[in-house]
Amino acid sequence: MGPDAMLIDLVARRTVPVIALGLMMVLLGASRASAQFEFTGSWAPIGTEDVQNDSLPVDYLGLALTEEGRARALAYDESQKSMIDRQCQGWGAAYGVIGPFGLVASAQTDPATNRVVSYTIESWEDWNGLTIWMDGRPRPSQYALHTQEGFTTGRWEGGALAARTTHLKVGGFIRKTGVPLSDQATLDWRFYRHGDVMTVVMIATDPIYLVEPEIISKSFRLSPRPLDYKTPCVPGYEGREPGDGIPHFLPGQNPFADEFIKFYSLPREAVLGYPETLYPEYRKKIRATYVPPPPCKEACGQAGNFVRRREN
Amino acid sequence: MKLTIASLALLLALSAGLKPLPASAQTPSSARDSAPIDLTGYWVSYVTENWRYRMVTPAKGEYRRIPASPAALPLINAWDPAADEKAGLQCRSYGAAAIMNVPGRLHITWQDANTLRIDTDAGTQTRRFRFGDALASPKRDNAKAGASWQGESSAQWTKTASNEGGSSLRVVTSNLRAGYLRKNGVPYSEKTTVTEHFDLAPLAGGGQLLLVDIVVDDPVYLNAPYVTSPHFKKEPDGSKWDPTPCSSTW
C-alpha cells in the first residue's frame, strides 16, 4: 500500500463512522420531526362554536356538575372580579379554549441542541398563558406550588401534540360564569392540525366538581397577521371599597337562577348542568314537554370571528 | 476498510430498522387493511358544545355563530317545518353538512374493503366513505341527478410517518341535496362541500374519543366556512342503538 492509499484508508477509517453517525442522527431527527406539525404562530379564533353559550350568570349547559360544583357555581357573584385584588387574577388554564381570543404559540429551544424545550401559549389580559414543557422533565410533587396556569408537560403522539396540566390552583374556572375547577383537576389537551385549521380538544377531569369529564373542542385558523393580546391588566376602582365583603349569593338566593331558562325556554336540569342532559336520550325525554321559544327578533345573527371568503 | 464497510452496513441496518416497510408499502392494499386508526364500532354524541342549537330546536330566525350570507336570511325567516314535513323533506336537517352534529349514535363499519360506512340512529341515515381513485376528485357539478342528503364522499387516510395513533381520516363530500345546518332552517345549498377530519383521542379508563372536524363551505348561503368539531364517546356495543326517523320539528 502506497502513501496515498494509506492516507485515503486513514481518512476513510476516521470520517466514514462520523458520517454514518451523522446520517443516523439526521434520519432519526427526520422521523421524529415528520410526526409533528408547525405549532408555533398566531391562531385566530373561528368562533362558529358555542363553548360557553351567552355567558349569562347561570348557564351550565353542556356540563356534568356534582352537587358541590353546582352549589359553588350558584353562589358565585361576578362582582367578585370587581374587587381590586381579583381584577388581575386571571381565569385559569382552561380559559385558553373557553375564552374568546386566539392562541399565540412560540417555541423555546435549547441553544446547544436546538431541541424544543417548551412551547408557550402567550397570555392575554385576563389569562396567564400556558407553558408546555416538552423536555421530559418530571412532574413536581403533589405538594408543589399550585398556580392559575398549573404545570403542563407535552409530547408528540403521531400527528397530535398531547399535553397534560396539573397543579391547578383553587379558584380556576371551567366556565367564566363561575363554574369552578378544583386543585385536583386535570386538563388533558390535544392539538390537531389539518391545513390551516388547528383544533384543540381539552378534557377536564375534576373529582370534586365534575361528575364526568368536560370535553371542549375549539378550532382556530392560522392567522396571516401576528396576533397580539398582550394588553397589561391594570387594576382600578370598580365600585368595591376596601373592607367590603366578597360578593356572593346564599343558597337558593341567586337572582339569576331562572334568567337563561326563561330566555330560551330551556329545561332547568340542562341549564343547571345535570349529567343526563349531555346524551341523546335526554333529547328524546324532553321531546314531549319542550316548548320552543318565540321567533327571534333581535341579535339573531352572527357572533364570532369569521374569516370572510375572498371576493374573486 | 473493514471498519468502513462495517459502519456502512450498520448504518443501512439501522436505517432499515427505523422505518420498517409494512407489507402494504410493497403491495397495493385495501383501505381497510391499511387503516392506521380503527374507527369502527358504536359511538355516542357527547353534547358539551352548541347544546342550545343541537339538543333543542332553536327559535325560528336565530342563526347565531353561523356565517350566513344575505341570501340565506329570507329562507331562515321563512322556515316552515310543517311544509317540509308535508313535502317529504323532513330529513333536511340530517344531511351530511349537519348530521354529525345531530345528537345520536354512530355505527361505523366497513361495507367493503374500500368503503367505510357510517349509520346514524338519529334520522336513520347512511354515509359511505369511498377510498380510492374513483372519487379522488369529488364531483363539483351538483346540478346533475343523483344529489342526495349524504352526497358522495371520497376518503383518504392521512398518515404520519411515525404512525403512533395520530393519523387521521379525511373525507370530502359533495353532490348534496340542499339542507339545513340547524333544525330551525338555516340553509346550505346544493353547491356545498363538506370537508371532515376524523381523529381519535384516549379517554381515562381506556375509553376513546372520536373528534370530527367539519368545515362546511357553501358559496351560496355562507359568507365564510362554517366550522364545528362535535365529539363522540365509544360504546362497548350497540345495546343503546335506537333508530328514529327524520323529523322536521324535532
Coordinates of C-alpha atoms in Angstrom, one line a residue:
Chain A
M1 CA 0.0 0.0 0.0
G2 CA 1.5 3.3 -1.1
P3 CA 1.4 6.6 1.0
D4 CA -1.7 7.9 -0.9
A5 CA -3.6 4.7 -0.4
M6 CA -2.6 4.7 3.3
L7 CA -3.8 8.3 3.6
I8 CA -7.1 7.5 1.9
D9 CA -7.6 4.5 4.2
L10 CA -6.8 6.5 7.3
V11 CA -9.3 9.3 6.3
A12 CA -11.9 6.8 5.5
R13 CA -11.5 4.9 8.8
R14 CA -12.0 8.2 10.7
T15 CA -14.6 10.0 8.7
V16 CA -17.0 7.3 7.5
P17 CA -18.1 6.4 11.0
V18 CA -18.6 10.0 11.8
I19 CA -20.6 10.5 8.6
A20 CA -22.6 7.3 9.3
L21 CA -23.4 8.6 12.8
G22 CA -24.4 12.0 11.4
L23 CA -26.7 10.3 8.8
M24 CA -28.2 8.2 11.6
M25 CA -29.0 11.3 13.6
V26 CA -30.5 13.0 10.6
L27 CA -32.7 10.0 9.9
L28 CA -33.8 9.8 13.5
G29 CA -34.5 13.5 13.5
A30 CA -36.4 13.4 10.3
S31 CA -38.5 10.5 11.6
R32 CA -39.4 12.4 14.7
A33 CA -40.0 15.8 13.0
S34 CA -42.3 14.3 10.4
A35 CA -44.7 13.2 13.1
Q36 CA -45.1 16.8 14.1
F37 CA -46.7 19.9 12.7
E38 CA -45.8 23.6 13.0
F39 CA -47.4 24.6 16.2
T40 CA -45.9 28.0 16.6
G41 CA -47.6 31.1 15.2
S42 CA -50.7 33.1 15.6
W43 CA -54.0 31.1 15.6
A44 CA -57.1 33.2 15.3
P45 CA -60.4 32.0 16.8
I46 CA -63.0 31.0 14.3
G47 CA -66.0 31.5 16.6
T48 CA -68.5 29.2 15.0
E49 CA -68.9 27.0 18.0
D50 CA -70.5 28.0 21.3
V51 CA -68.4 26.6 24.0
Q52 CA -69.8 28.8 26.8
N53 CA -73.0 30.0 25.4
D54 CA -74.2 33.5 26.2
S55 CA -72.2 34.0 29.4
L56 CA -75.4 34.7 31.3
P57 CA -74.7 34.2 35.0
V58 CA -76.5 30.9 35.5
D59 CA -75.8 28.9 32.3
Y60 CA -74.2 25.5 32.9
L61 CA -75.4 23.8 29.7
G62 CA -73.2 21.1 28.5
L63 CA -71.6 20.5 31.9
A64 CA -71.9 17.5 34.2
L65 CA -71.6 19.0 37.7
T66 CA -71.5 17.4 41.1
E67 CA -73.9 18.9 43.7
E68 CA -71.0 20.7 45.2
G69 CA -69.9 22.1 41.9
R70 CA -73.4 23.3 41.2
A71 CA -73.7 24.9 44.7
R72 CA -70.4 26.7 44.3
A73 CA -71.4 27.9 40.9
L74 CA -74.7 29.2 42.1
A75 CA -73.0 31.0 45.0
Y76 CA -70.7 32.9 42.6
D77 CA -71.3 36.6 42.0
E78 CA -69.4 38.0 39.0
S79 CA -68.9 41.2 41.1
Q80 CA -66.0 39.3 42.7
K81 CA -64.0 40.2 39.7
S82 CA -64.5 43.9 40.5
M83 CA -62.6 43.5 43.8
I84 CA -59.3 45.3 43.3
D85 CA -57.3 42.3 44.5
R86 CA -59.0 39.9 42.0
Q87 CA -59.2 42.0 38.9
C88 CA -55.9 40.7 37.5
Q89 CA -56.2 37.2 38.9
G90 CA -57.0 35.7 35.6
W91 CA -59.2 32.7 34.7
G92 CA -57.0 29.7 34.9
A93 CA -55.6 27.3 32.3
A94 CA -59.0 26.1 30.9
Y95 CA -59.8 29.6 29.7
G96 CA -57.4 29.1 26.9
V97 CA -60.2 27.3 25.0
I98 CA -63.3 28.8 26.6
G99 CA -62.1 32.3 26.3
P100 CA -62.8 34.4 23.2
F101 CA -59.3 35.0 22.0
G102 CA -56.9 33.2 19.7
L103 CA -53.7 31.5 20.5
V104 CA -50.2 32.8 20.0
A105 CA -47.7 29.9 20.3
S106 CA -43.9 30.2 20.4
A107 CA -41.2 27.6 21.0
Q108 CA -38.3 27.8 23.3
T109 CA -35.3 25.8 22.2
D110 CA -32.1 24.6 23.8
P111 CA -29.3 26.7 22.1
A112 CA -26.9 23.8 22.2
T113 CA -29.1 21.1 20.6
N114 CA -31.8 23.2 19.0
R115 CA -34.4 20.9 20.5
V116 CA -37.7 22.3 21.7
V117 CA -37.7 22.6 25.5
S118 CA -41.1 24.1 25.7
Y119 CA -44.0 25.7 23.9
T120 CA -45.6 28.8 25.3
I121 CA -49.1 29.9 24.5
E122 CA -49.0 33.6 25.4
S123 CA -51.2 35.2 27.9
W124 CA -54.0 37.7 27.5
E125 CA -55.2 40.4 29.7
D126 CA -57.2 38.0 31.8
W127 CA -55.4 34.8 31.2
N128 CA -52.0 33.7 32.4
G129 CA -51.0 31.7 29.4
L130 CA -49.7 28.2 29.3
T131 CA -46.2 26.7 29.1
I132 CA -46.0 23.2 27.8
W133 CA -42.7 21.5 28.8
M134 CA -41.5 19.2 26.0
D135 CA -38.2 18.2 27.5
G136 CA -39.4 15.2 29.5
R137 CA -39.0 16.8 32.9
P138 CA -40.8 15.1 35.7
R139 CA -44.0 16.4 37.2
P140 CA -43.4 18.1 40.5
S141 CA -44.6 16.7 43.8
Q142 CA -48.3 16.9 44.5
Y143 CA -47.3 19.3 47.3
A144 CA -45.5 21.7 45.0
L145 CA -46.9 25.1 44.3
H146 CA -50.3 25.2 42.5
T147 CA -50.9 28.1 40.2
Q148 CA -53.6 29.5 37.9
E149 CA -51.8 28.1 34.9
G150 CA -50.8 24.9 36.5
F151 CA -47.9 22.7 35.4
T152 CA -48.1 21.2 31.9
T153 CA -46.0 18.6 30.1
G154 CA -46.4 17.6 26.5
R155 CA -45.3 15.1 23.9
W156 CA -46.0 14.4 20.2
E157 CA -48.2 11.4 19.7
G158 CA -48.4 10.7 16.0
G159 CA -49.7 13.8 14.4
A160 CA -51.1 15.4 17.5
L161 CA -49.5 17.4 20.3
A162 CA -50.7 15.9 23.6
A163 CA -50.3 17.7 26.9
R164 CA -51.5 17.4 30.5
T165 CA -52.0 20.1 33.0
T166 CA -52.0 19.5 36.8
H167 CA -51.1 21.6 39.8
L168 CA -54.0 24.0 39.3
K169 CA -54.8 26.5 42.0
V170 CA -58.2 26.7 43.7
G171 CA -60.1 29.5 42.1
G172 CA -59.9 28.4 38.5
F173 CA -63.0 28.1 36.3
I174 CA -64.4 25.8 33.7
R175 CA -66.8 28.5 32.6
K176 CA -66.5 32.2 33.1
T177 CA -69.8 32.5 34.9
G178 CA -68.2 30.9 38.0
V179 CA -68.3 27.1 37.5
P180 CA -65.3 26.1 39.4
L181 CA -62.4 23.7 38.9
S182 CA -60.6 22.3 42.0
D183 CA -56.9 22.0 42.7
Q184 CA -57.3 18.3 42.0
A185 CA -58.5 18.9 38.4
T186 CA -56.5 17.6 35.4
L187 CA -56.6 19.0 31.9
D188 CA -55.7 16.8 29.0
W189 CA -55.1 18.7 25.8
R190 CA -54.7 17.5 22.2
F191 CA -53.8 19.8 19.4
Y192 CA -54.6 18.6 15.9
R193 CA -53.8 20.5 12.7
H194 CA -55.5 20.0 9.4
G195 CA -54.2 22.5 6.8
D196 CA -54.6 26.0 8.3
V197 CA -57.1 24.9 10.9
M198 CA -56.0 23.8 14.3
T199 CA -58.4 22.1 16.7
V200 CA -57.8 21.9 20.4
V201 CA -59.5 19.4 22.5
M202 CA -59.5 19.9 26.2
I203 CA -60.7 17.1 28.5
A204 CA -61.2 18.4 32.1
T205 CA -61.4 15.9 34.8
D206 CA -62.2 17.0 38.3
P207 CA -63.2 14.6 41.1
I208 CA -64.6 17.4 43.2
Y209 CA -66.8 19.4 40.8
L210 CA -67.4 17.3 37.7
V211 CA -69.3 14.0 37.5
E212 CA -68.0 13.4 34.0
P213 CA -65.1 15.0 32.1
E214 CA -65.9 18.2 30.4
I215 CA -64.8 17.9 26.8
I216 CA -64.4 21.1 24.8
S217 CA -63.0 21.3 21.2
K218 CA -62.4 24.6 19.6
S219 CA -60.9 25.4 16.2
F220 CA -58.5 28.2 15.3
R221 CA -57.3 29.3 11.9
L222 CA -53.7 30.2 11.1
S223 CA -53.5 33.9 11.0
P224 CA -51.6 35.7 8.3
R225 CA -51.0 38.5 10.7
P226 CA -49.4 38.2 14.1
L227 CA -51.9 38.4 16.9
D228 CA -51.1 40.4 20.0
Y229 CA -53.2 40.1 23.1
K230 CA -50.6 41.4 25.5
T231 CA -52.6 44.1 27.0
P232 CA -51.5 44.5 30.5
C233 CA -54.0 44.2 33.3
V234 CA -54.3 47.4 35.3
P235 CA -56.5 47.2 38.3
G236 CA -58.7 50.2 39.1
Y237 CA -61.7 51.2 41.1
E238 CA -64.8 49.3 40.1
G239 CA -67.1 50.1 42.9
R240 CA -65.8 47.8 45.6
E241 CA -64.4 49.6 48.7
P242 CA -61.6 48.2 50.8
G243 CA -63.2 46.2 53.6
D244 CA -66.2 45.2 51.5
G245 CA -67.1 41.6 51.8
I246 CA -66.8 39.1 48.9
P247 CA -69.8 39.3 46.7
H248 CA -71.8 36.0 46.7
F249 CA -75.2 34.5 46.8
L250 CA -76.5 32.4 49.6
P251 CA -78.1 29.0 48.7
G252 CA -81.4 29.5 46.9
Q253 CA -80.9 33.2 46.6
N254 CA -79.2 33.6 43.2
P255 CA -81.4 36.1 41.4
F256 CA -80.3 35.0 38.0
A257 CA -81.1 31.3 38.5
D258 CA -84.1 31.4 36.1
E259 CA -82.9 34.0 33.6
F260 CA -81.4 31.7 31.0
I261 CA -84.1 29.1 31.5
K262 CA -86.8 31.7 30.7
F263 CA -84.9 33.4 27.9
Y264 CA -84.7 30.3 25.7
S265 CA -87.4 28.1 27.2
L266 CA -84.7 25.6 28.3
P267 CA -85.2 22.7 30.8
R268 CA -83.9 23.6 34.2
E269 CA -81.9 20.4 34.7
A270 CA -80.0 21.2 31.5
V271 CA -79.2 24.8 32.4
L272 CA -78.0 23.6 35.9
G273 CA -75.6 21.0 34.4
Y274 CA -77.1 17.6 35.2
P275 CA -75.1 14.8 33.5
E276 CA -78.0 13.1 31.8
T277 CA -78.5 16.2 29.7
L278 CA -75.3 15.5 27.7
Y279 CA -76.6 12.4 25.9
P280 CA -79.1 11.8 23.1
E281 CA -81.5 10.0 25.4
Y282 CA -82.2 13.3 27.1
R283 CA -83.3 14.9 23.8
K284 CA -85.9 12.2 23.5
K285 CA -87.0 12.6 27.1
I286 CA -87.9 16.2 26.7
R287 CA -89.4 16.0 23.3
A288 CA -93.0 15.9 24.5
T289 CA -92.6 18.7 27.0
Y290 CA -90.3 21.2 25.3
V291 CA -91.9 24.4 24.2
P292 CA -89.7 26.3 21.7
P293 CA -89.0 29.9 22.3
P294 CA -90.9 32.6 20.2
P295 CA -89.3 33.6 16.9
C296 CA -86.1 35.6 17.3
K297 CA -86.5 39.3 16.8
E298 CA -83.1 40.8 17.8
A299 CA -79.5 39.7 17.9
C300 CA -80.5 36.6 15.9
G301 CA -77.4 36.5 13.7
Q302 CA -73.7 36.1 13.6
A303 CA -71.5 36.2 16.6
G304 CA -67.9 35.1 16.2
N305 CA -64.8 35.9 14.3
F306 CA -65.3 34.7 10.8
V307 CA -62.7 34.6 8.1
R308 CA -64.6 36.1 5.2
R309 CA -64.4 34.4 1.9
R310 CA -62.2 36.2 -0.6
E311 CA -64.0 38.0 -3.3
N312 CA -62.9 36.8 -6.7
Chain B
M1 CA -11.5 -0.9 5.1
K2 CA -13.2 -3.4 7.3
L3 CA -14.3 -0.6 9.7
T4 CA -15.8 1.5 6.9
I5 CA -17.7 -1.4 5.4
A6 CA -18.9 -2.4 8.8
S7 CA -20.0 1.2 9.5
L8 CA -21.9 1.4 6.3
A9 CA -23.5 -1.9 7.0
L10 CA -24.5 -0.8 10.4
L11 CA -25.9 2.4 9.0
L12 CA -28.0 0.6 6.5
A13 CA -29.2 -1.9 9.0
L14 CA -30.2 0.9 11.5
S15 CA -31.8 2.9 8.7
A16 CA -33.9 -0.1 7.7
G17 CA -34.8 -0.6 11.4
L18 CA -36.0 3.0 11.8
K19 CA -38.8 2.8 9.3
P20 CA -39.6 -0.8 8.6
L21 CA -41.6 -1.0 5.4
P22 CA -45.0 -2.5 6.0
A23 CA -46.3 -5.1 3.6
S24 CA -48.8 -2.6 2.4
A25 CA -46.0 -0.4 1.1
Q26 CA -44.8 -3.2 -1.1
T27 CA -48.1 -4.4 -2.5
P28 CA -51.3 -2.4 -3.0
S29 CA -53.7 -3.0 -0.1
S30 CA -57.2 -2.0 0.6
A31 CA -58.2 1.0 2.7
R32 CA -59.4 -1.4 5.4
D33 CA -56.1 -3.2 5.5
S34 CA -54.1 -0.1 5.6
A35 CA -56.2 1.8 8.2
P36 CA -53.9 3.5 10.6
I37 CA -56.7 4.0 13.1
D38 CA -59.7 1.9 13.9
L39 CA -62.9 4.0 13.7
T40 CA -65.3 1.0 13.7
G41 CA -67.8 0.4 16.5
Y42 CA -70.6 2.3 18.2
W43 CA -70.1 6.0 19.2
V44 CA -72.4 8.3 21.1
S45 CA -72.7 12.1 20.9
Y46 CA -71.4 13.9 23.9
V47 CA -73.1 17.2 23.7
T48 CA -70.9 19.7 25.6
E49 CA -70.9 22.4 22.9
N50 CA -73.6 24.1 20.9
W51 CA -76.1 22.5 23.3
R52 CA -78.8 25.0 22.6
Y53 CA -78.5 24.6 18.9
R54 CA -78.3 20.8 18.9
M55 CA -80.4 19.3 21.8
V56 CA -83.4 21.5 21.3
T57 CA -84.8 23.3 18.2
P58 CA -83.7 26.9 18.4
A59 CA -86.0 29.8 17.8
K60 CA -87.2 30.5 14.3
G61 CA -85.0 33.1 12.8
E62 CA -81.9 32.5 15.0
Y63 CA -78.7 31.7 13.3
R64 CA -76.1 32.8 15.8
R65 CA -72.5 31.6 15.1
I66 CA -73.3 30.6 11.6
P67 CA -71.8 33.0 9.0
A68 CA -75.0 33.1 6.9
S69 CA -75.0 35.2 3.7
P70 CA -77.7 37.7 2.9
A71 CA -79.1 35.2 0.5
A72 CA -79.8 32.9 3.4
L73 CA -81.8 35.3 5.5
P74 CA -85.2 35.1 3.7
L75 CA -85.0 31.3 3.9
I76 CA -84.1 31.4 7.6
N77 CA -87.1 33.6 8.3
A78 CA -89.4 31.6 6.1
W79 CA -88.7 28.3 7.8
D80 CA -91.9 26.2 7.9
P81 CA -91.3 22.7 9.4
A82 CA -94.9 21.7 8.7
A83 CA -94.5 22.4 5.0
D84 CA -91.2 20.5 5.0
E85 CA -93.0 17.5 6.6
K86 CA -95.8 17.7 4.1
A87 CA -93.4 17.9 1.2
G88 CA -91.5 14.8 2.4
L89 CA -88.4 16.9 3.2
Q90 CA -88.2 16.1 6.9
C91 CA -84.6 14.9 6.5
R92 CA -83.3 18.4 5.5
S93 CA -81.5 18.8 8.9
Y94 CA -79.9 15.3 8.7
G95 CA -77.8 15.9 5.6
A96 CA -74.0 15.4 5.5
A97 CA -73.3 19.1 6.5
A98 CA -75.4 18.7 9.7
I99 CA -75.7 15.0 10.6
M100 CA -72.6 14.7 12.8
N101 CA -73.9 17.5 15.0
V102 CA -77.3 15.8 15.4
P103 CA -77.3 14.1 18.9
G104 CA -77.4 10.4 18.4
R105 CA -75.3 7.3 17.9
L106 CA -73.0 6.3 15.1
H107 CA -72.3 2.7 13.9
I108 CA -69.2 2.6 11.9
T109 CA -68.4 -0.5 9.8
W110 CA -66.5 -1.5 6.7
Q111 CA -69.1 -2.1 4.0
D112 CA -66.3 -3.5 1.8
A113 CA -62.6 -3.3 1.7
N114 CA -62.6 0.3 0.4
T115 CA -65.9 1.7 1.7
L116 CA -66.3 2.9 5.3
R117 CA -69.9 3.1 6.3
I118 CA -71.5 5.3 9.0
D119 CA -75.0 4.6 10.1
T120 CA -76.8 7.1 12.4
D121 CA -79.7 6.2 14.6
A122 CA -80.9 9.8 14.6
G123 CA -82.7 10.1 11.2
T124 CA -81.5 6.6 10.2
Q125 CA -79.1 8.0 7.7
T126 CA -76.2 6.1 6.0
R127 CA -73.0 7.7 4.8
R128 CA -70.5 5.9 2.7
F129 CA -66.9 7.0 2.6
R130 CA -65.2 5.6 -0.6
F131 CA -61.5 5.3 -0.8
G132 CA -59.5 5.1 -4.0
D133 CA -59.2 6.9 -7.2
A134 CA -62.7 6.7 -8.4
L135 CA -63.8 9.5 -6.1
A136 CA -60.5 11.2 -5.6
S137 CA -61.8 14.3 -7.2
P138 CA -65.3 14.9 -5.8
K139 CA -67.9 15.9 -8.3
R140 CA -68.5 19.6 -8.3
D141 CA -71.5 19.8 -10.6
N142 CA -74.4 19.2 -8.2
A143 CA -77.0 20.1 -10.7
K144 CA -77.0 16.6 -12.2
A145 CA -79.3 13.9 -11.0
G146 CA -78.2 11.8 -8.0
A147 CA -77.7 14.5 -5.4
S148 CA -78.7 13.1 -2.0
W149 CA -78.8 14.1 1.7
Q150 CA -75.5 12.4 2.3
G151 CA -73.9 13.1 -1.1
E152 CA -70.8 11.4 -2.4
S153 CA -67.8 11.1 -0.1
S154 CA -64.2 10.5 -1.1
A155 CA -61.9 9.4 1.7
Q156 CA -58.2 9.0 2.4
W157 CA -56.1 8.2 5.3
T158 CA -53.6 11.0 6.2
K159 CA -50.8 9.0 7.9
T160 CA -48.0 10.4 9.8
A161 CA -44.6 8.9 9.4
S162 CA -44.3 7.7 13.0
N163 CA -47.8 6.2 12.8
E164 CA -48.3 6.3 16.6
G165 CA -52.0 6.8 16.6
G166 CA -52.2 10.4 15.4
S167 CA -53.2 9.6 11.9
S168 CA -56.5 10.9 10.6
L169 CA -59.3 10.2 8.1
R170 CA -60.0 12.9 5.7
V171 CA -63.4 13.0 3.9
V172 CA -64.7 15.3 1.2
T173 CA -68.4 15.3 0.5
S174 CA -70.3 17.0 -2.3
N175 CA -73.2 16.2 -4.6
L176 CA -75.6 17.1 -1.8
R177 CA -79.3 17.9 -1.7
A178 CA -79.9 21.3 -0.2
G179 CA -80.5 21.1 3.5
Y180 CA -80.3 22.7 6.9
L181 CA -77.3 23.3 9.1
R182 CA -79.6 23.5 12.1
K183 CA -83.0 22.2 12.8
N184 CA -84.6 25.7 12.5
G185 CA -83.9 26.0 8.9
V186 CA -80.5 27.7 8.5
P187 CA -79.8 26.6 4.9
Y188 CA -77.0 25.1 2.9
S189 CA -77.2 24.8 -0.8
E190 CA -76.5 22.0 -3.4
K191 CA -73.2 23.6 -4.1
T192 CA -71.9 22.9 -0.6
T193 CA -68.7 21.0 0.0
V194 CA -68.1 19.3 3.4
T195 CA -64.5 18.6 4.4
E196 CA -64.1 16.4 7.5
H197 CA -61.2 15.0 9.6
F198 CA -61.8 12.1 11.9
D199 CA -59.3 11.8 14.8
L200 CA -59.1 9.7 17.9
A201 CA -58.0 10.6 21.4
P202 CA -57.7 8.4 24.5
L203 CA -60.1 8.9 27.5
A204 CA -59.5 7.9 31.1
G205 CA -60.2 4.3 31.9
G206 CA -59.4 3.0 28.5
G207 CA -62.1 4.9 26.7
Q208 CA -61.9 6.5 23.3
L209 CA -63.0 9.9 21.9
L210 CA -63.8 10.4 18.3
L211 CA -63.4 14.0 17.2
V212 CA -64.8 15.2 13.9
D213 CA -63.6 18.5 12.5
I214 CA -66.1 19.7 10.0
V215 CA -65.7 22.6 7.5
V216 CA -68.8 23.4 5.5
D217 CA -68.2 25.6 2.6
D218 CA -71.2 27.0 0.7
P219 CA -70.7 29.7 -1.8
V220 CA -74.5 30.5 -1.8
Y221 CA -75.7 30.7 1.8
L222 CA -72.4 31.1 3.8
N223 CA -70.1 34.1 3.9
A224 CA -67.3 32.0 5.3
P225 CA -66.7 28.4 6.1
Y226 CA -68.8 27.1 9.0
V227 CA -66.5 25.1 11.3
T228 CA -67.6 22.7 14.0
S229 CA -66.0 19.9 15.9
P230 CA -68.5 17.5 17.5
H231 CA -67.1 14.6 19.5
F232 CA -68.3 11.1 20.4
K233 CA -67.5 8.6 23.1
K234 CA -67.0 5.0 22.2
E235 CA -69.6 2.5 23.5
P236 CA -68.9 -1.2 24.1
D237 CA -71.8 -2.4 22.0
G238 CA -75.0 -1.4 20.2
S239 CA -77.3 -2.0 23.1
K240 CA -78.4 1.7 23.2
W241 CA -78.8 1.9 19.4
D242 CA -82.2 3.4 18.9
P243 CA -83.2 4.3 15.3
T244 CA -85.6 7.1 14.9
P245 CA -86.9 8.6 11.7
C246 CA -86.2 12.1 10.5
S247 CA -88.3 14.9 12.0
S248 CA -88.7 18.4 10.7
T249 CA -89.8 19.7 14.0
W250 CA -87.6 17.9 16.5

